[in-house]
Amino acid sequence: DKTLIVSAPGKVILHGEHAVVHGKVALAVSLNLRTYLQIGLCSNGRVQINLPNIDTWIITPGKRTTNQLTTSQEQVDKLRQFAGIPDGCVDTRSLAILCFLYLYGAISASSRQLPSMEILVWSELPTGAGLGSSAAYSVCLAAALLTANESIACPVPEENGTVRWAEDELELINKWAFQGEKLIHGNPSGVDNAVGTWGGALKYHAGKIMPLNRIPTLRILLTNTKVPRSTKTLVAGVKDKLNKFPSIIGPILNSIDAISCECERTLAAIVAGDSTEESYAVLEELIDINQHHLNVIGVGHSSLDRLCQATALHSLHSKLTGAGGGGCGITLLRPDTSPSVVEASKRALNDMGYDCWETNIGGHG
Ligand code: MEV
């Protein structure tokens, strides 16, 4: 019996969340927090998945059931029934199972029937917090299942121990991970699974993925307000607002697009060594403006307002990251922000019941 372990990073969106769903630019970077998936191929006629982070689930459909799965909506509805998941359900466990069943069936139907297997998934990422946990899960599932049915080759480790798939294989992984994300989130832009697949920093625009090579090492304080929310519901809320007030919300989404572009230019200027002080002041202003925009389009939350106020007391600038409505926020630290300021901000945020840590960004895909 063979065993394979794959992993994918979570992400933070610097700018462009929600606007990216409507074809605008987003800038996103991978995190040093990852999801891991171990897949063991066996021949016992059973398919099992174990997700200890979100409770343990074991599924053992007979071979006949899994043979019948395909990619059609009708089959997705059958899967929902099979797993007892009602339409419109936003429960993390149910959606994770549905995503697995779907990818197992659809990848089998697209080329070769997948064998029996045992899967174990564990993650350093909090779920439903805006850090791309579902995308990292979908990327891991796609990579493992595509390898298991030999749609992509099992990569050979390089001398320094890193393992990379070829570009066309990464594209295939990303394509299937996006299908998984669609099942979980309804109408995602694809930015989260792109970061999970390729890692690093990237610009995402209308489905096009452009690696960002000219970005400095950013110091970011990441805060989890621990307020739960559903990306699907928040994305749908923005769409409703845009449909209701196109000439009011449309320009705000255009402005967020311009913020992403200005941020990209400013990051490149910092790399080029152009007056870093001024550039950081621009980055901070962009964060403030975008946070106001995100409140206007209805994805703010009082927990995030409190986060912004607490860090502003230390002259730091924060915005939500990901879907908003609670979840996580990012605070930009300057290269020379003193440890005492960081510690005081962390203490204030911890006192409010939030989890908070300084992160490294740019983990590999
Ligand atoms: C979620 O991480 C980012 C959103 O823009 C949704 C998406 O892009 O699919 C809110």
PDB file of N, CA, C and O in Angstrom, residues 220-293:
ATOM      1  N   ILE A 220       3.525  41.580   8.963  1.00  0.00           N
ATOM      2  CA  ILE A 220       2.072  41.694   9.139  1.00  0.00           C
ATOM      3  C   ILE A 220       1.653  41.071  10.457  1.00  0.00           C
ATOM      4  O   ILE A 220       2.108  39.983  10.814  1.00  0.00           O
ATOM      5  N   LEU A 221       0.814  41.798  11.162  1.00  0.00           N
ATOM      6  CA  LEU A 221       0.211  41.242  12.378  1.00  0.00           C
ATOM      7  C   LEU A 221      -1.156  40.700  11.964  1.00  0.00           C
ATOM      8  O   LEU A 221      -1.965  41.433  11.395  1.00  0.00           O
ATOM      9  N   LEU A 222      -1.353  39.435  12.214  1.00  0.00           N
ATOM     10  CA  LEU A 222      -2.599  38.789  11.793  1.00  0.00           C
ATOM     11  C   LEU A 222      -3.467  38.586  13.025  1.00  0.00           C
ATOM     12  O   LEU A 222      -2.980  38.085  14.035  1.00  0.00           O
ATOM     13  N   THR A 223      -4.726  39.004  12.928  1.00  0.00           N
ATOM     14  CA  THR A 223      -5.606  38.883  14.096  1.00  0.00           C
ATOM     15  C   THR A 223      -6.863  38.117  13.720  1.00  0.00           C
ATOM     16  O   THR A 223      -7.509  38.434  12.718  1.00  0.00           O
ATOM     17  N   ASN A 224      -7.178  37.126  14.525  1.00  0.00           N
ATOM     18  CA  ASN A 224      -8.415  36.373  14.316  1.00  0.00           C
ATOM     19  C   ASN A 224      -9.429  36.836  15.364  1.00  0.00           C
ATOM     20  O   ASN A 224      -9.251  36.589  16.553  1.00  0.00           O
ATOM     21  N   THR A 225     -10.481  37.501  14.893  1.00  0.00           N
ATOM     22  CA  THR A 225     -11.496  37.996  15.838  1.00  0.00           C
ATOM     23  C   THR A 225     -12.319  36.827  16.406  1.00  0.00           C
ATOM     24  O   THR A 225     -13.058  37.004  17.367  1.00  0.00           O
ATOM     25  N   LYS A 226     -12.213  35.685  15.752  1.00  0.00           N
ATOM     26  CA  LYS A 226     -12.938  34.461  16.109  1.00  0.00           C
ATOM     27  C   LYS A 226     -14.450  34.590  15.929  1.00  0.00           C
ATOM     28  O   LYS A 226     -15.210  33.763  16.429  1.00  0.00           O
ATOM     29  N   VAL A 227     -14.877  35.666  15.247  1.00  0.00           N
ATOM     30  CA  VAL A 227     -16.312  35.790  14.943  1.00  0.00           C
ATOM     31  C   VAL A 227     -16.584  34.970  13.686  1.00  0.00           C
ATOM     32  O   VAL A 227     -15.989  35.224  12.636  1.00  0.00           O
ATOM     33  N   PRO A 228     -17.436  33.924  13.795  1.00  0.00           N
ATOM     34  CA  PRO A 228     -17.656  33.057  12.629  1.00  0.00           C
ATOM     35  C   PRO A 228     -18.543  33.726  11.581  1.00  0.00           C
ATOM     36  O   PRO A 228     -19.378  34.578  11.912  1.00  0.00           O
ATOM     37  N   ARG A 229     -18.324  33.370  10.341  1.00  0.00           N
ATOM     38  CA  ARG A 229     -19.171  33.907   9.269  1.00  0.00           C
ATOM     39  C   ARG A 229     -19.057  33.024   8.048  1.00  0.00           C
ATOM     40  O   ARG A 229     -18.167  32.176   7.983  1.00  0.00           O
ATOM     41  N   SER A 230     -19.935  33.255   7.072  1.00  0.00           N
ATOM     42  CA  SER A 230     -19.912  32.432   5.867  1.00  0.00           C
ATOM     43  C   SER A 230     -19.496  33.282   4.671  1.00  0.00           C
ATOM     44  O   SER A 230     -20.131  34.295   4.357  1.00  0.00           O
ATOM     45  N   THR A 231     -18.424  32.847   4.000  1.00  0.00           N
ATOM     46  CA  THR A 231     -17.958  33.569   2.806  1.00  0.00           C
ATOM     47  C   THR A 231     -19.073  33.625   1.763  1.00  0.00           C
ATOM     48  O   THR A 231     -19.329  34.664   1.149  1.00  0.00           O
ATOM     49  N   LYS A 232     -19.746  32.485   1.616  1.00  0.00           N
ATOM     50  CA  LYS A 232     -20.803  32.382   0.597  1.00  0.00           C
ATOM     51  C   LYS A 232     -21.878  33.455   0.819  1.00  0.00           C
ATOM     52  O   LYS A 232     -22.285  34.152  -0.110  1.00  0.00           O
ATOM     53  N   THR A 233     -22.310  33.597   2.081  1.00  0.00           N
ATOM     54  CA  THR A 233     -23.372  34.562   2.402  1.00  0.00           C
ATOM     55  C   THR A 233     -22.882  35.996   2.178  1.00  0.00           C
ATOM     56  O   THR A 233     -23.604  36.841   1.631  1.00  0.00           O
ATOM     57  N   LEU A 234     -21.626  36.263   2.580  1.00  0.00           N
ATOM     58  CA  LEU A 234     -21.098  37.622   2.432  1.00  0.00           C
ATOM     59  C   LEU A 234     -20.922  37.997   0.958  1.00  0.00           C
ATOM     60  O   LEU A 234     -21.247  39.115   0.542  1.00  0.00           O
ATOM     61  N   VAL A 235     -20.427  37.032   0.163  1.00  0.00           N
ATOM     62  CA  VAL A 235     -20.248  37.290  -1.274  1.00  0.00           C
ATOM     63  C   VAL A 235     -21.617  37.551  -1.921  1.00  0.00           C
ATOM     64  O   VAL A 235     -21.785  38.477  -2.726  1.00  0.00           O
ATOM     65  N   ALA A 236     -22.606  36.768  -1.508  1.00  0.00           N
ATOM     66  CA  ALA A 236     -23.963  36.949  -2.068  1.00  0.00           C
ATOM     67  C   ALA A 236     -24.527  38.313  -1.661  1.00  0.00           C
ATOM     68  O   ALA A 236     -25.216  38.975  -2.454  1.00  0.00           O
ATOM     69  N   GLY A 237     -24.215  38.763  -0.443  1.00  0.00           N
ATOM     70  CA  GLY A 237     -24.706  40.064   0.038  1.00  0.00           C
ATOM     71  C   GLY A 237     -24.154  41.217  -0.794  1.00  0.00           C
ATOM     72  O   GLY A 237     -24.876  42.164  -1.124  1.00  0.00           O
ATOM     73  N   VAL A 238     -22.871  41.119  -1.154  1.00  0.00           N
ATOM     74  CA  VAL A 238     -22.261  42.185  -1.976  1.00  0.00           C
ATOM     75  C   VAL A 238     -22.912  42.194  -3.363  1.00  0.00           C
ATOM     76  O   VAL A 238     -23.219  43.266  -3.916  1.00  0.00           O
ATOM     77  N   LYS A 239     -23.162  41.011  -3.896  1.00  0.00           N
ATOM     78  CA  LYS A 239     -23.790  40.914  -5.225  1.00  0.00           C
ATOM     79  C   LYS A 239     -25.182  41.573  -5.200  1.00  0.00           C
ATOM     80  O   LYS A 239     -25.539  42.337  -6.101  1.00  0.00           O
ATOM     81  N   ASP A 240     -25.935  41.287  -4.136  1.00  0.00           N
ATOM     82  CA  ASP A 240     -27.281  41.883  -4.014  1.00  0.00           C
ATOM     83  C   ASP A 240     -27.191  43.399  -3.967  1.00  0.00           C
ATOM     84  O   ASP A 240     -27.964  44.110  -4.613  1.00  0.00           O
ATOM     85  N   LYS A 241     -26.225  43.914  -3.196  1.00  0.00           N
ATOM     86  CA  LYS A 241     -26.071  45.374  -3.073  1.00  0.00           C
ATOM     87  C   LYS A 241     -25.701  45.998  -4.409  1.00  0.00           C
ATOM     88  O   LYS A 241     -26.199  47.056  -4.788  1.00  0.00           O
ATOM     89  N   LEU A 242     -24.795  45.295  -5.131  1.00  0.00           N
ATOM     90  CA  LEU A 242     -24.361  45.799  -6.441  1.00  0.00           C
ATOM     91  C   LEU A 242     -25.537  45.811  -7.414  1.00  0.00           C
ATOM     92  O   LEU A 242     -25.721  46.769  -8.180  1.00  0.00           O
ATOM     93  N   ASN A 243     -26.363  44.764  -7.358  1.00  0.00           N
ATOM     94  CA  ASN A 243     -27.526  44.714  -8.255  1.00  0.00           C
ATOM     95  C   ASN A 243     -28.534  45.799  -7.916  1.00  0.00           C
ATOM     96  O   ASN A 243     -29.155  46.393  -8.790  1.00  0.00           O
ATOM     97  N   LYS A 244     -28.656  46.066  -6.604  1.00  0.00           N
ATOM     98  CA  LYS A 244     -29.653  47.049  -6.157  1.00  0.00           C
ATOM     99  C   LYS A 244     -29.186  48.484  -6.435  1.00  0.00           C
ATOM    100  O   LYS A 244     -29.967  49.333  -6.846  1.00  0.00           O
ATOM    101  N   PHE A 245     -27.892  48.734  -6.202  1.00  0.00           N
ATOM    102  CA  PHE A 245     -27.354  50.102  -6.356  1.00  0.00           C
ATOM    103  C   PHE A 245     -26.122  50.097  -7.264  1.00  0.00           C
ATOM    104  O   PHE A 245     -25.011  50.428  -6.817  1.00  0.00           O
ATOM    105  N   PRO A 246     -26.293  49.731  -8.535  1.00  0.00           N
ATOM    106  CA  PRO A 246     -25.090  49.587  -9.390  1.00  0.00           C
ATOM    107  C   PRO A 246     -24.252  50.860  -9.469  1.00  0.00           C
ATOM    108  O   PRO A 246     -23.029  50.797  -9.463  1.00  0.00           O
ATOM    109  N   SER A 247     -24.915  52.019  -9.526  1.00  0.00           N
ATOM    110  CA  SER A 247     -24.106  53.231  -9.726  1.00  0.00           C
ATOM    111  C   SER A 247     -23.483  53.723  -8.411  1.00  0.00           C
ATOM    112  O   SER A 247     -22.672  54.641  -8.408  1.00  0.00           O
ATOM    113  N   ILE A 248     -23.874  53.126  -7.295  1.00  0.00           N
ATOM    114  CA  ILE A 248     -23.263  53.495  -6.003  1.00  0.00           C
ATOM    115  C   ILE A 248     -22.161  52.498  -5.645  1.00  0.00           C
ATOM    116  O   ILE A 248     -21.045  52.870  -5.285  1.00  0.00           O
ATOM    117  N   ILE A 249     -22.475  51.204  -5.755  1.00  0.00           N
ATOM    118  CA  ILE A 249     -21.509  50.174  -5.348  1.00  0.00           C
ATOM    119  C   ILE A 249     -20.449  49.945  -6.441  1.00  0.00           C
ATOM    120  O   ILE A 249     -19.277  49.710  -6.133  1.00  0.00           O
ATOM    121  N   GLY A 250     -20.858  50.070  -7.712  1.00  0.00           N
ATOM    122  CA  GLY A 250     -19.902  49.860  -8.819  1.00  0.00           C
ATOM    123  C   GLY A 250     -18.644  50.722  -8.673  1.00  0.00           C
ATOM    124  O   GLY A 250     -17.517  50.210  -8.711  1.00  0.00           O
ATOM    125  N   PRO A 251     -18.797  52.037  -8.458  1.00  0.00           N
ATOM    126  CA  PRO A 251     -17.597  52.884  -8.325  1.00  0.00           C
ATOM    127  C   PRO A 251     -16.732  52.507  -7.124  1.00  0.00           C
ATOM    128  O   PRO A 251     -15.517  52.686  -7.147  1.00  0.00           O
ATOM    129  N   ILE A 252     -17.363  51.969  -6.075  1.00  0.00           N
ATOM    130  CA  ILE A 252     -16.552  51.560  -4.908  1.00  0.00           C
ATOM    131  C   ILE A 252     -15.680  50.360  -5.285  1.00  0.00           C
ATOM    132  O   ILE A 252     -14.504  50.300  -4.929  1.00  0.00           O
ATOM    133  N   LEU A 253     -16.267  49.423  -6.034  1.00  0.00           N
ATOM    134  CA  LEU A 253     -15.471  48.273  -6.480  1.00  0.00           C
ATOM    135  C   LEU A 253     -14.343  48.742  -7.416  1.00  0.00           C
ATOM    136  O   LEU A 253     -13.220  48.241  -7.364  1.00  0.00           O
ATOM    137  N   ASN A 254     -14.638  49.752  -8.259  1.00  0.00           N
ATOM    138  CA  ASN A 254     -13.574  50.307  -9.126  1.00  0.00           C
ATOM    139  C   ASN A 254     -12.481  50.948  -8.284  1.00  0.00           C
ATOM    140  O   ASN A 254     -11.288  50.843  -8.585  1.00  0.00           O
ATOM    141  N   SER A 255     -12.882  51.607  -7.213  1.00  0.00           N
ATOM    142  CA  SER A 255     -11.898  52.254  -6.343  1.00  0.00           C
ATOM    143  C   SER A 255     -11.021  51.193  -5.654  1.00  0.00           C
ATOM    144  O   SER A 255      -9.803  51.383  -5.509  1.00  0.00           O
ATOM    145  N   ILE A 256     -11.637  50.072  -5.252  1.00  0.00           N
ATOM    146  CA  ILE A 256     -10.846  48.996  -4.625  1.00  0.00           C
ATOM    147  C   ILE A 256      -9.834  48.449  -5.644  1.00  0.00           C
ATOM    148  O   ILE A 256      -8.677  48.171  -5.317  1.00  0.00           O
ATOM    149  N   ASP A 257     -10.282  48.353  -6.905  1.00  0.00           N
ATOM    150  CA  ASP A 257      -9.382  47.915  -7.979  1.00  0.00           C
ATOM    151  C   ASP A 257      -8.175  48.865  -8.066  1.00  0.00           C
ATOM    152  O   ASP A 257      -7.012  48.428  -8.122  1.00  0.00           O
ATOM    153  N   ALA A 258      -8.466  50.169  -8.011  1.00  0.00           N
ATOM    154  CA  ALA A 258      -7.385  51.172  -8.100  1.00  0.00           C
ATOM    155  C   ALA A 258      -6.461  51.081  -6.881  1.00  0.00           C
ATOM    156  O   ALA A 258      -5.250  51.285  -6.993  1.00  0.00           O
ATOM    157  N   ILE A 259      -7.035  50.749  -5.733  1.00  0.00           N
ATOM    158  CA  ILE A 259      -6.214  50.593  -4.514  1.00  0.00           C
ATOM    159  C   ILE A 259      -5.228  49.435  -4.695  1.00  0.00           C
ATOM    160  O   ILE A 259      -4.047  49.553  -4.371  1.00  0.00           O
ATOM    161  N   SER A 260      -5.715  48.320  -5.233  1.00  0.00           N
ATOM    162  CA  SER A 260      -4.825  47.170  -5.462  1.00  0.00           C
ATOM    163  C   SER A 260      -3.676  47.577  -6.388  1.00  0.00           C
ATOM    164  O   SER A 260      -2.516  47.228  -6.146  1.00  0.00           O
ATOM    165  N   CYS A 261      -4.009  48.309  -7.459  1.00  0.00           N
ATOM    166  CA  CYS A 261      -2.970  48.693  -8.430  1.00  0.00           C
ATOM    167  C   CYS A 261      -1.971  49.661  -7.793  1.00  0.00           C
ATOM    168  O   CYS A 261      -0.762  49.556  -8.003  1.00  0.00           O
ATOM    169  N   GLU A 262      -2.492  50.609  -6.994  1.00  0.00           N
ATOM    170  CA  GLU A 262      -1.609  51.575  -6.322  1.00  0.00           C
ATOM    171  C   GLU A 262      -0.717  50.844  -5.311  1.00  0.00           C
ATOM    172  O   GLU A 262       0.464  51.155  -5.159  1.00  0.00           O
ATOM    173  N   CYS A 263      -1.282  49.867  -4.634  1.00  0.00           N
ATOM    174  CA  CYS A 263      -0.513  49.088  -3.660  1.00  0.00           C
ATOM    175  C   CYS A 263       0.605  48.335  -4.384  1.00  0.00           C
ATOM    176  O   CYS A 263       1.756  48.323  -3.918  1.00  0.00           O
ATOM    177  N   GLU A 264       0.281  47.736  -5.533  1.00  0.00           N
ATOM    178  CA  GLU A 264       1.304  46.992  -6.282  1.00  0.00           C
ATOM    179  C   GLU A 264       2.458  47.929  -6.674  1.00  0.00           C
ATOM    180  O   GLU A 264       3.630  47.601  -6.496  1.00  0.00           O
ATOM    181  N   ARG A 265       2.109  49.148  -7.163  1.00  0.00           N
ATOM    182  CA  ARG A 265       3.150  50.125  -7.551  1.00  0.00           C
ATOM    183  C   ARG A 265       4.000  50.509  -6.347  1.00  0.00           C
ATOM    184  O   ARG A 265       5.212  50.606  -6.418  1.00  0.00           O
ATOM    185  N   THR A 266       3.334  50.710  -5.211  1.00  0.00           N
ATOM    186  CA  THR A 266       4.055  51.161  -4.014  1.00  0.00           C
ATOM    187  C   THR A 266       4.990  50.072  -3.500  1.00  0.00           C
ATOM    188  O   THR A 266       6.108  50.357  -3.072  1.00  0.00           O
ATOM    189  N   LEU A 267       4.527  48.808  -3.552  1.00  0.00           N
ATOM    190  CA  LEU A 267       5.390  47.698  -3.115  1.00  0.00           C
ATOM    191  C   LEU A 267       6.624  47.611  -4.013  1.00  0.00           C
ATOM    192  O   LEU A 267       7.753  47.411  -3.528  1.00  0.00           O
ATOM    193  N   ALA A 268       6.418  47.809  -5.315  1.00  0.00           N
ATOM    194  CA  ALA A 268       7.559  47.770  -6.247  1.00  0.00           C
ATOM    195  C   ALA A 268       8.513  48.923  -5.949  1.00  0.00           C
ATOM    196  O   ALA A 268       9.739  48.767  -6.024  1.00  0.00           O
ATOM    197  N   ALA A 269       7.957  50.085  -5.565  1.00  0.00           N
ATOM    198  CA  ALA A 269       8.808  51.250  -5.244  1.00  0.00           C
ATOM    199  C   ALA A 269       9.649  50.953  -4.003  1.00  0.00           C
ATOM    200  O   ALA A 269      10.818  51.335  -3.926  1.00  0.00           O
ATOM    201  N   ILE A 270       9.058  50.252  -3.039  1.00  0.00           N
ATOM    202  CA  ILE A 270       9.820  49.915  -1.818  1.00  0.00           C
ATOM    203  C   ILE A 270      10.979  48.978  -2.189  1.00  0.00           C
ATOM    204  O   ILE A 270      12.108  49.162  -1.734  1.00  0.00           O
ATOM    205  N   VAL A 271      10.687  47.993  -3.049  1.00  0.00           N
ATOM    206  CA  VAL A 271      11.752  47.069  -3.479  1.00  0.00           C
ATOM    207  C   VAL A 271      12.865  47.847  -4.188  1.00  0.00           C
ATOM    208  O   VAL A 271      14.058  47.573  -4.008  1.00  0.00           O
ATOM    209  N   ALA A 272      12.450  48.877  -4.966  1.00  0.00           N
ATOM    210  CA  ALA A 272      13.445  49.670  -5.708  1.00  0.00           C
ATOM    211  C   ALA A 272      14.180  50.646  -4.793  1.00  0.00           C
ATOM    212  O   ALA A 272      15.077  51.367  -5.243  1.00  0.00           O
ATOM    213  N   GLY A 273      13.775  50.718  -3.524  1.00  0.00           N
ATOM    214  CA  GLY A 273      14.474  51.582  -2.560  1.00  0.00           C
ATOM    215  C   GLY A 273      13.989  53.019  -2.557  1.00  0.00           C
ATOM    216  O   GLY A 273      14.630  53.899  -1.984  1.00  0.00           O
ATOM    217  N   ASP A 274      12.831  53.282  -3.196  1.00  0.00           N
ATOM    218  CA  ASP A 274      12.297  54.658  -3.251  1.00  0.00           C
ATOM    219  C   ASP A 274      11.716  55.037  -1.899  1.00  0.00           C
ATOM    220  O   ASP A 274      10.847  54.325  -1.392  1.00  0.00           O
ATOM    221  N   SER A 275      12.126  56.167  -1.383  1.00  0.00           N
ATOM    222  CA  SER A 275      11.711  56.727  -0.088  1.00  0.00           C
ATOM    223  C   SER A 275      10.728  55.848   0.691  1.00  0.00           C
ATOM    224  O   SER A 275       9.518  56.021   0.640  1.00  0.00           O
ATOM    225  N   THR A 276      11.294  54.917   1.412  1.00  0.00           N
ATOM    226  CA  THR A 276      10.511  53.909   2.100  1.00  0.00           C
ATOM    227  C   THR A 276       9.477  54.513   3.054  1.00  0.00           C
ATOM    228  O   THR A 276       8.342  54.048   3.119  1.00  0.00           O
ATOM    229  N   GLU A 277       9.886  55.590   3.751  1.00  0.00           N
ATOM    230  CA  GLU A 277       8.968  56.241   4.715  1.00  0.00           C
ATOM    231  C   GLU A 277       7.670  56.634   4.023  1.00  0.00           C
ATOM    232  O   GLU A 277       6.578  56.290   4.466  1.00  0.00           O
ATOM    233  N   GLU A 278       7.839  57.346   2.915  1.00  0.00           N
ATOM    234  CA  GLU A 278       6.659  57.833   2.179  1.00  0.00           C
ATOM    235  C   GLU A 278       5.836  56.659   1.638  1.00  0.00           C
ATOM    236  O   GLU A 278       4.606  56.681   1.672  1.00  0.00           O
ATOM    237  N   SER A 279       6.543  55.635   1.150  1.00  0.00           N
ATOM    238  CA  SER A 279       5.835  54.492   0.569  1.00  0.00           C
ATOM    239  C   SER A 279       5.006  53.785   1.640  1.00  0.00           C
ATOM    240  O   SER A 279       3.867  53.382   1.386  1.00  0.00           O
ATOM    241  N   TYR A 280       5.572  53.619   2.829  1.00  0.00           N
ATOM    242  CA  TYR A 280       4.802  52.970   3.896  1.00  0.00           C
ATOM    243  C   TYR A 280       3.596  53.823   4.294  1.00  0.00           C
ATOM    244  O   TYR A 280       2.523  53.287   4.597  1.00  0.00           O
ATOM    245  N   ALA A 281       3.784  55.155   4.254  1.00  0.00           N
ATOM    246  CA  ALA A 281       2.644  56.033   4.574  1.00  0.00           C
ATOM    247  C   ALA A 281       1.528  55.819   3.544  1.00  0.00           C
ATOM    248  O   ALA A 281       0.339  55.796   3.886  1.00  0.00           O
ATOM    249  N   VAL A 282       1.916  55.621   2.272  1.00  0.00           N
ATOM    250  CA  VAL A 282       0.909  55.366   1.224  1.00  0.00           C
ATOM    251  C   VAL A 282       0.203  54.028   1.491  1.00  0.00           C
ATOM    252  O   VAL A 282      -1.029  53.937   1.452  1.00  0.00           O
ATOM    253  N   LEU A 283       1.005  52.991   1.816  1.00  0.00           N
ATOM    254  CA  LEU A 283       0.396  51.675   2.087  1.00  0.00           C
ATOM    255  C   LEU A 283      -0.621  51.776   3.224  1.00  0.00           C
ATOM    256  O   LEU A 283      -1.698  51.172   3.175  1.00  0.00           O
ATOM    257  N   GLU A 284      -0.265  52.560   4.243  1.00  0.00           N
ATOM    258  CA  GLU A 284      -1.163  52.703   5.404  1.00  0.00           C
ATOM    259  C   GLU A 284      -2.461  53.417   5.008  1.00  0.00           C
ATOM    260  O   GLU A 284      -3.556  53.011   5.420  1.00  0.00           O
ATOM    261  N   GLU A 285      -2.305  54.463   4.184  1.00  0.00           N
ATOM    262  CA  GLU A 285      -3.522  55.184   3.756  1.00  0.00           C
ATOM    263  C   GLU A 285      -4.427  54.298   2.913  1.00  0.00           C
ATOM    264  O   GLU A 285      -5.657  54.336   3.032  1.00  0.00           O
ATOM    265  N   LEU A 286      -3.789  53.474   2.063  1.00  0.00           N
ATOM    266  CA  LEU A 286      -4.587  52.573   1.212  1.00  0.00           C
ATOM    267  C   LEU A 286      -5.369  51.582   2.076  1.00  0.00           C
ATOM    268  O   LEU A 286      -6.532  51.268   1.788  1.00  0.00           O
ATOM    269  N   ILE A 287      -4.729  51.095   3.136  1.00  0.00           N
ATOM    270  CA  ILE A 287      -5.411  50.166   4.053  1.00  0.00           C
ATOM    271  C   ILE A 287      -6.633  50.851   4.666  1.00  0.00           C
ATOM    272  O   ILE A 287      -7.734  50.287   4.699  1.00  0.00           O
ATOM    273  N   ASP A 288      -6.447  52.092   5.122  1.00  0.00           N
ATOM    274  CA  ASP A 288      -7.573  52.805   5.757  1.00  0.00           C
ATOM    275  C   ASP A 288      -8.723  53.025   4.766  1.00  0.00           C
ATOM    276  O   ASP A 288      -9.889  52.808   5.094  1.00  0.00           O
ATOM    277  N   ILE A 289      -8.362  53.458   3.559  1.00  0.00           N
ATOM    278  CA  ILE A 289      -9.422  53.741   2.569  1.00  0.00           C
ATOM    279  C   ILE A 289     -10.180  52.451   2.244  1.00  0.00           C
ATOM    280  O   ILE A 289     -11.412  52.416   2.224  1.00  0.00           O
ATOM    281  N   ASN A 290      -9.430  51.376   2.031  1.00  0.00           N
ATOM    282  CA  ASN A 290     -10.087  50.123   1.650  1.00  0.00           C
ATOM    283  C   ASN A 290     -10.988  49.607   2.766  1.00  0.00           C
ATOM    284  O   ASN A 290     -12.085  49.097   2.513  1.00  0.00           O
ATOM    285  N   GLN A 291     -10.527  49.745   4.007  1.00  0.00           N
ATOM    286  CA  GLN A 291     -11.353  49.276   5.128  1.00  0.00           C
ATOM    287  C   GLN A 291     -12.702  50.024   5.141  1.00  0.00           C
ATOM    288  O   GLN A 291     -13.753  49.425   5.389  1.00  0.00           O
ATOM    289  N   HIS A 292     -12.655  51.335   4.852  1.00  0.00           N
ATOM    290  CA  HIS A 292     -13.920  52.084   4.776  1.00  0.00           C
ATOM    291  C   HIS A 292     -14.804  51.555   3.642  1.00  0.00           C
ATOM    292  O   HIS A 292     -16.004  51.366   3.800  1.00  0.00           O
ATOM    293  N   HIS A 293     -14.169  51.303   2.489  1.00  0.00           N
ATOM    294  CA  HIS A 293     -14.938  50.775   1.346  1.00  0.00           C
ATOM    295  C   HIS A 293     -15.612  49.443   1.711  1.00  0.00           C
ATOM    296  O   HIS A 293     -16.770  49.204   1.368  1.00  0.00           O
TER     297      HIS A 293
END
